[in-house]
mmCIF file of C-alpha atoms in Angstrom:
data_model
loop_
_atom_site.group_PDB
_atom_site.id
_atom_site.type_symbol
_atom_site.label_atom_id
_atom_site.label_comp_id
_atom_site.label_asym_id
_atom_site.label_seq_id
_atom_site.Cartn_x
_atom_site.Cartn_y
_atom_site.Cartn_z
ATOM 1 C CA MET A 1 -16.946 55.845 59.375
ATOM 2 C CA ARG A 2 -16.786 58.962 61.542
ATOM 3 C CA VAL A 3 -14.463 60.642 59.045
ATOM 4 C CA LEU A 4 -16.749 59.681 56.145
ATOM 5 C CA ALA A 5 -19.742 61.271 57.855
ATOM 6 C CA LEU A 6 -17.654 64.271 58.823
ATOM 7 C CA PHE A 7 -16.485 65.035 55.292
ATOM 8 C CA LEU A 8 -19.981 64.684 53.866
ATOM 9 C CA PHE A 9 -21.181 67.528 56.052
ATOM 10 C CA ALA A 10 -18.102 69.665 56.652
ATOM 11 C CA THR A 11 -16.615 70.074 53.171
ATOM 12 C CA PRO A 12 -18.540 73.286 52.338
ATOM 13 C CA VAL A 13 -17.185 74.871 55.531
ATOM 14 C CA PHE A 14 -13.615 74.238 54.391
ATOM 15 C CA ALA A 15 -14.181 74.887 50.687
ATOM 16 C CA GLU A 16 -11.838 77.886 50.478
ATOM 17 C CA THR A 17 -9.120 76.808 52.895
ATOM 18 C CA CYS A 18 -6.984 74.153 51.198
ATOM 19 C CA PRO A 19 -3.411 75.418 51.272
ATOM 20 C CA GLU A 20 -0.956 75.013 48.437
ATOM 21 C CA GLY A 21 1.215 71.980 48.974
ATOM 22 C CA PRO A 22 4.971 72.270 49.281
ATOM 23 C CA ASP A 23 7.068 72.814 46.177
ATOM 24 C CA THR A 24 8.303 69.329 45.308
ATOM 25 C CA GLY A 25 9.566 70.156 41.823
ATOM 26 C CA GLY A 26 13.246 69.755 42.675
ATOM 27 C CA ALA A 27 12.739 66.494 44.537
ATOM 28 C CA LEU A 28 10.551 65.144 41.743
ATOM 29 C CA ALA A 29 13.104 66.073 39.080
ATOM 30 C CA SER A 30 15.789 64.273 41.058
ATOM 31 C CA LEU A 31 13.649 61.139 41.440
ATOM 32 C CA ILE A 32 12.706 61.154 37.751
ATOM 33 C CA ARG A 33 16.394 61.355 36.877
ATOM 34 C CA GLU A 34 17.114 58.513 39.318
ATOM 35 C CA GLY A 35 14.462 56.347 37.663
ATOM 36 C CA GLN A 36 15.719 57.184 34.186
ATOM 37 C CA GLU A 37 19.297 56.311 35.116
ATOM 38 C CA ALA A 38 18.450 53.196 37.137
ATOM 39 C CA GLU A 39 20.386 50.105 36.159
ATOM 40 C CA THR A 40 17.979 47.742 37.914
ATOM 41 C CA TYR A 41 14.257 47.420 38.390
ATOM 42 C CA MET A 42 14.680 47.595 42.182
ATOM 43 C CA VAL A 43 16.340 51.025 42.044
ATOM 44 C CA ALA A 44 13.717 52.289 39.600
ATOM 45 C CA ARG A 45 10.900 50.885 41.743
ATOM 46 C CA ASP A 46 12.246 52.683 44.798
ATOM 47 C CA ALA A 47 12.396 55.957 42.865
ATOM 48 C CA LEU A 48 8.785 55.533 41.725
ATOM 49 C CA ARG A 49 7.690 54.707 45.292
ATOM 50 C CA ASP A 50 9.314 57.931 46.472
ATOM 51 C CA MET A 51 7.603 59.852 43.655
ATOM 52 C CA TRP A 52 4.260 58.442 44.812
ATOM 53 C CA ALA A 53 5.029 59.732 48.307
ATOM 54 C CA LEU A 54 5.494 63.227 46.868
ATOM 55 C CA TRP A 55 2.325 63.104 44.778
ATOM 56 C CA GLN A 56 0.241 61.743 47.645
ATOM 57 C CA ALA A 57 1.577 64.110 50.320
ATOM 58 C CA PRO A 58 -1.563 66.007 51.333
ATOM 59 C CA PRO A 59 -1.512 69.800 51.573
ATOM 60 C CA ASP A 60 -3.025 69.606 55.074
ATOM 61 C CA THR A 61 -4.616 67.239 57.576
ATOM 62 C CA TRP A 62 -8.144 67.576 56.189
ATOM 63 C CA SER A 63 -7.109 66.705 52.641
ATOM 64 C CA GLY A 64 -5.124 63.768 54.035
ATOM 65 C CA GLU A 65 -8.215 62.489 55.829
ATOM 66 C CA LEU A 66 -10.309 62.770 52.675
ATOM 67 C CA LEU A 67 -7.611 60.955 50.681
ATOM 68 C CA ASP A 68 -7.426 58.188 53.294
ATOM 69 C CA VAL A 69 -11.201 57.730 53.279
ATOM 70 C CA GLY A 70 -11.261 57.553 49.482
ATOM 71 C CA LEU A 71 -8.385 55.073 49.336
ATOM 72 C CA GLU A 72 -9.980 52.887 51.999
ATOM 73 C CA ARG A 73 -13.299 52.914 50.129
ATOM 74 C CA MET A 74 -11.398 51.927 46.953
ATOM 75 C CA ARG A 75 -9.713 49.029 48.764
ATOM 76 C CA MET A 76 -13.180 47.840 49.766
ATOM 77 C CA ALA A 77 -14.477 48.251 46.178
ATOM 78 C CA ASP A 78 -16.965 50.811 47.505
ATOM 79 C CA TYR A 79 -16.714 53.020 44.448
ATOM 80 C CA GLU A 80 -19.673 55.179 45.408
ATOM 81 C CA GLY A 81 -18.087 55.954 48.774
ATOM 82 C CA ALA A 82 -14.688 56.516 47.160
ATOM 83 C CA GLN A 83 -16.191 58.860 44.599
ATOM 84 C CA LYS A 84 -17.908 60.881 47.331
ATOM 85 C CA ALA A 85 -14.615 61.197 49.189
ATOM 86 C CA PHE A 86 -12.700 62.211 46.075
ATOM 87 C CA ASP A 87 -15.485 64.583 44.966
ATOM 88 C CA ALA A 88 -15.130 66.304 48.335
ATOM 89 C CA LEU A 89 -11.347 66.287 47.988
ATOM 90 C CA VAL A 90 -11.441 67.833 44.502
ATOM 91 C CA GLU A 91 -13.876 70.474 45.741
ATOM 92 C CA TYR A 92 -11.689 71.230 48.751
ATOM 93 C CA CYS A 93 -8.287 71.040 46.982
ATOM 94 C CA PRO A 94 -8.888 71.798 43.300
ATOM 95 C CA THR A 95 -5.198 72.535 42.713
ATOM 96 C CA TRP A 96 -3.919 69.211 44.103
ATOM 97 C CA ALA A 97 -3.243 66.892 41.156
ATOM 98 C CA GLU A 98 -3.532 63.728 43.219
ATOM 99 C CA ALA A 99 -7.127 64.561 44.147
ATOM 100 C CA TRP A 100 -8.020 64.559 40.449
ATOM 101 C CA ASN A 101 -5.883 61.490 39.740
ATOM 102 C CA GLN A 102 -7.579 59.441 42.448
ATOM 103 C CA ARG A 103 -11.033 60.472 41.290
ATOM 104 C CA ALA A 104 -10.006 59.515 37.745
ATOM 105 C CA PHE A 105 -9.078 56.059 39.012
ATOM 106 C CA VAL A 106 -12.495 55.625 40.639
ATOM 107 C CA TYR A 107 -14.140 56.471 37.322
ATOM 108 C CA PHE A 108 -11.773 54.100 35.512
ATOM 109 C CA ARG A 109 -12.666 51.249 37.878
ATOM 110 C CA GLN A 110 -16.333 51.920 37.083
ATOM 111 C CA GLU A 111 -15.525 51.894 33.349
ATOM 112 C CA ASP A 112 -16.554 55.536 32.935
ATOM 113 C CA TYR A 113 -13.562 56.279 30.732
ATOM 114 C CA THR A 114 -14.770 59.689 29.578
ATOM 115 C CA ALA A 115 -15.034 60.984 33.152
ATOM 116 C CA SER A 116 -11.741 59.308 33.999
ATOM 117 C CA LEU A 117 -9.979 61.015 31.104
ATOM 118 C CA THR A 118 -11.425 64.417 32.039
ATOM 119 C CA ASN A 119 -10.041 64.057 35.566
ATOM 120 C CA ILE A 120 -6.677 62.757 34.342
ATOM 121 C CA GLU A 121 -6.321 65.712 32.007
ATOM 122 C CA ARG A 122 -6.990 68.097 34.896
ATOM 123 C CA ALA A 123 -4.385 66.291 37.025
ATOM 124 C CA LEU A 124 -1.870 66.636 34.201
ATOM 125 C CA GLU A 125 -2.632 70.351 33.781
ATOM 126 C CA ILE A 126 -1.629 70.770 37.414
ATOM 127 C CA ALA A 127 1.282 68.292 37.416
ATOM 128 C CA PRO A 128 2.496 67.492 33.878
ATOM 129 C CA ARG A 129 5.116 65.019 35.149
ATOM 130 C CA HIS A 130 2.630 62.970 37.203
ATOM 131 C CA ILE A 131 3.728 59.622 35.785
ATOM 132 C CA PRO A 132 0.789 57.539 37.092
ATOM 133 C CA ALA A 133 -1.681 60.059 35.655
ATOM 134 C CA LEU A 134 0.163 60.001 32.337
ATOM 135 C CA SER A 135 0.213 56.201 32.189
ATOM 136 C CA GLY A 136 -3.412 56.168 33.346
ATOM 137 C CA LYS A 137 -4.228 58.483 30.465
ATOM 138 C CA GLY A 138 -2.619 56.016 28.071
ATOM 139 C CA VAL A 139 -4.500 53.025 29.450
ATOM 140 C CA THR A 140 -7.775 54.966 29.513
ATOM 141 C CA LEU A 141 -7.365 56.067 25.899
ATOM 142 C CA LEU A 142 -6.635 52.454 24.900
ATOM 143 C CA LYS A 143 -9.842 51.361 26.651
ATOM 144 C CA MET A 144 -11.674 54.036 24.641
ATOM 145 C CA GLY A 145 -10.262 52.643 21.386
ATOM 146 C CA ARG A 146 -8.046 55.690 20.842
ATOM 147 C CA GLU A 147 -4.896 53.646 20.324
ATOM 148 C CA ASP A 148 -2.563 56.215 18.746
ATOM 149 C CA GLU A 149 -3.241 58.732 21.509
ATOM 150 C CA GLY A 150 -3.004 56.008 24.133
ATOM 151 C CA TYR A 151 0.378 54.811 22.919
ATOM 152 C CA ASP A 152 1.632 58.402 22.748
ATOM 153 C CA ALA A 153 0.638 58.965 26.377
ATOM 154 C CA LEU A 154 2.255 55.695 27.435
ATOM 155 C CA LYS A 155 5.448 56.622 25.580
ATOM 156 C CA ALA A 156 5.498 59.986 27.352
ATOM 157 C CA ALA A 157 5.170 58.191 30.702
ATOM 158 C CA VAL A 158 7.904 55.708 29.799
ATOM 159 C CA ASP A 159 10.145 58.584 28.709
ATOM 160 C CA LEU A 160 9.867 59.852 32.284
ATOM 161 C CA HIS A 161 10.236 56.396 33.855
ATOM 162 C CA PRO A 162 11.710 53.724 31.520
ATOM 163 C CA TRP A 163 10.990 50.894 33.957
ATOM 164 C CA LEU A 164 7.267 51.591 34.099
ATOM 165 C CA PRO A 165 5.346 48.296 33.837
ATOM 166 C CA GLU A 166 2.856 49.852 31.399
ATOM 167 C CA ARG A 167 5.613 50.019 28.781
ATOM 168 C CA GLY A 168 4.617 46.424 28.003
ATOM 169 C CA LEU A 169 1.353 47.748 26.560
ATOM 170 C CA ILE A 170 3.215 49.552 23.779
ATOM 171 C CA PRO A 171 3.285 47.201 20.765
ATOM 172 C CA GLU A 172 6.837 47.853 19.637
ATOM 173 C CA PRO A 173 9.733 47.655 22.106
ATOM 174 C CA TYR A 174 9.922 51.036 23.768
ATOM 175 C CA GLY A 175 11.804 52.187 26.808
ATOM 176 C CA ALA A 176 13.207 48.742 27.448
ATOM 177 C CA PRO A 177 15.570 48.641 30.406
ATOM 178 C CA ARG A 178 19.263 48.525 29.739
#
């Protein structure tokens, strides 16, 4: 609770100080390749877990605290609290794709698909190979009744990670494991 109160009041002080995160492009490319070449679900799952670790690695301690608060609020289904945390995180770290992706998920859970899609698109501008954001875009577009666009986004995600569970949402077999 202390951290929640702290971020509500301190974010403007830190508004210009979020550092750029480390360059993870090479590691991400390697993990994407590992997932694409995986012969088993277990290997592919491990690659995706390691990708998540890259995407969720905070640029600094403050952004990590805001992320943790938002994730904890989400686990408790406190969407208002989660949104406040992720609003602060996006304001503090506007170039961190995961900040936008997490806020998109809060909007999705509240069935505000338009706001979710806006945040997903910003995450993808920053990190075009952010597989969860790409699959989230597909699912969000499907919820909005925009099926062709939704399936295209899901196919793009499955092209990056053929073992992605969301591939089952695509009507025709696509990206089926070997």
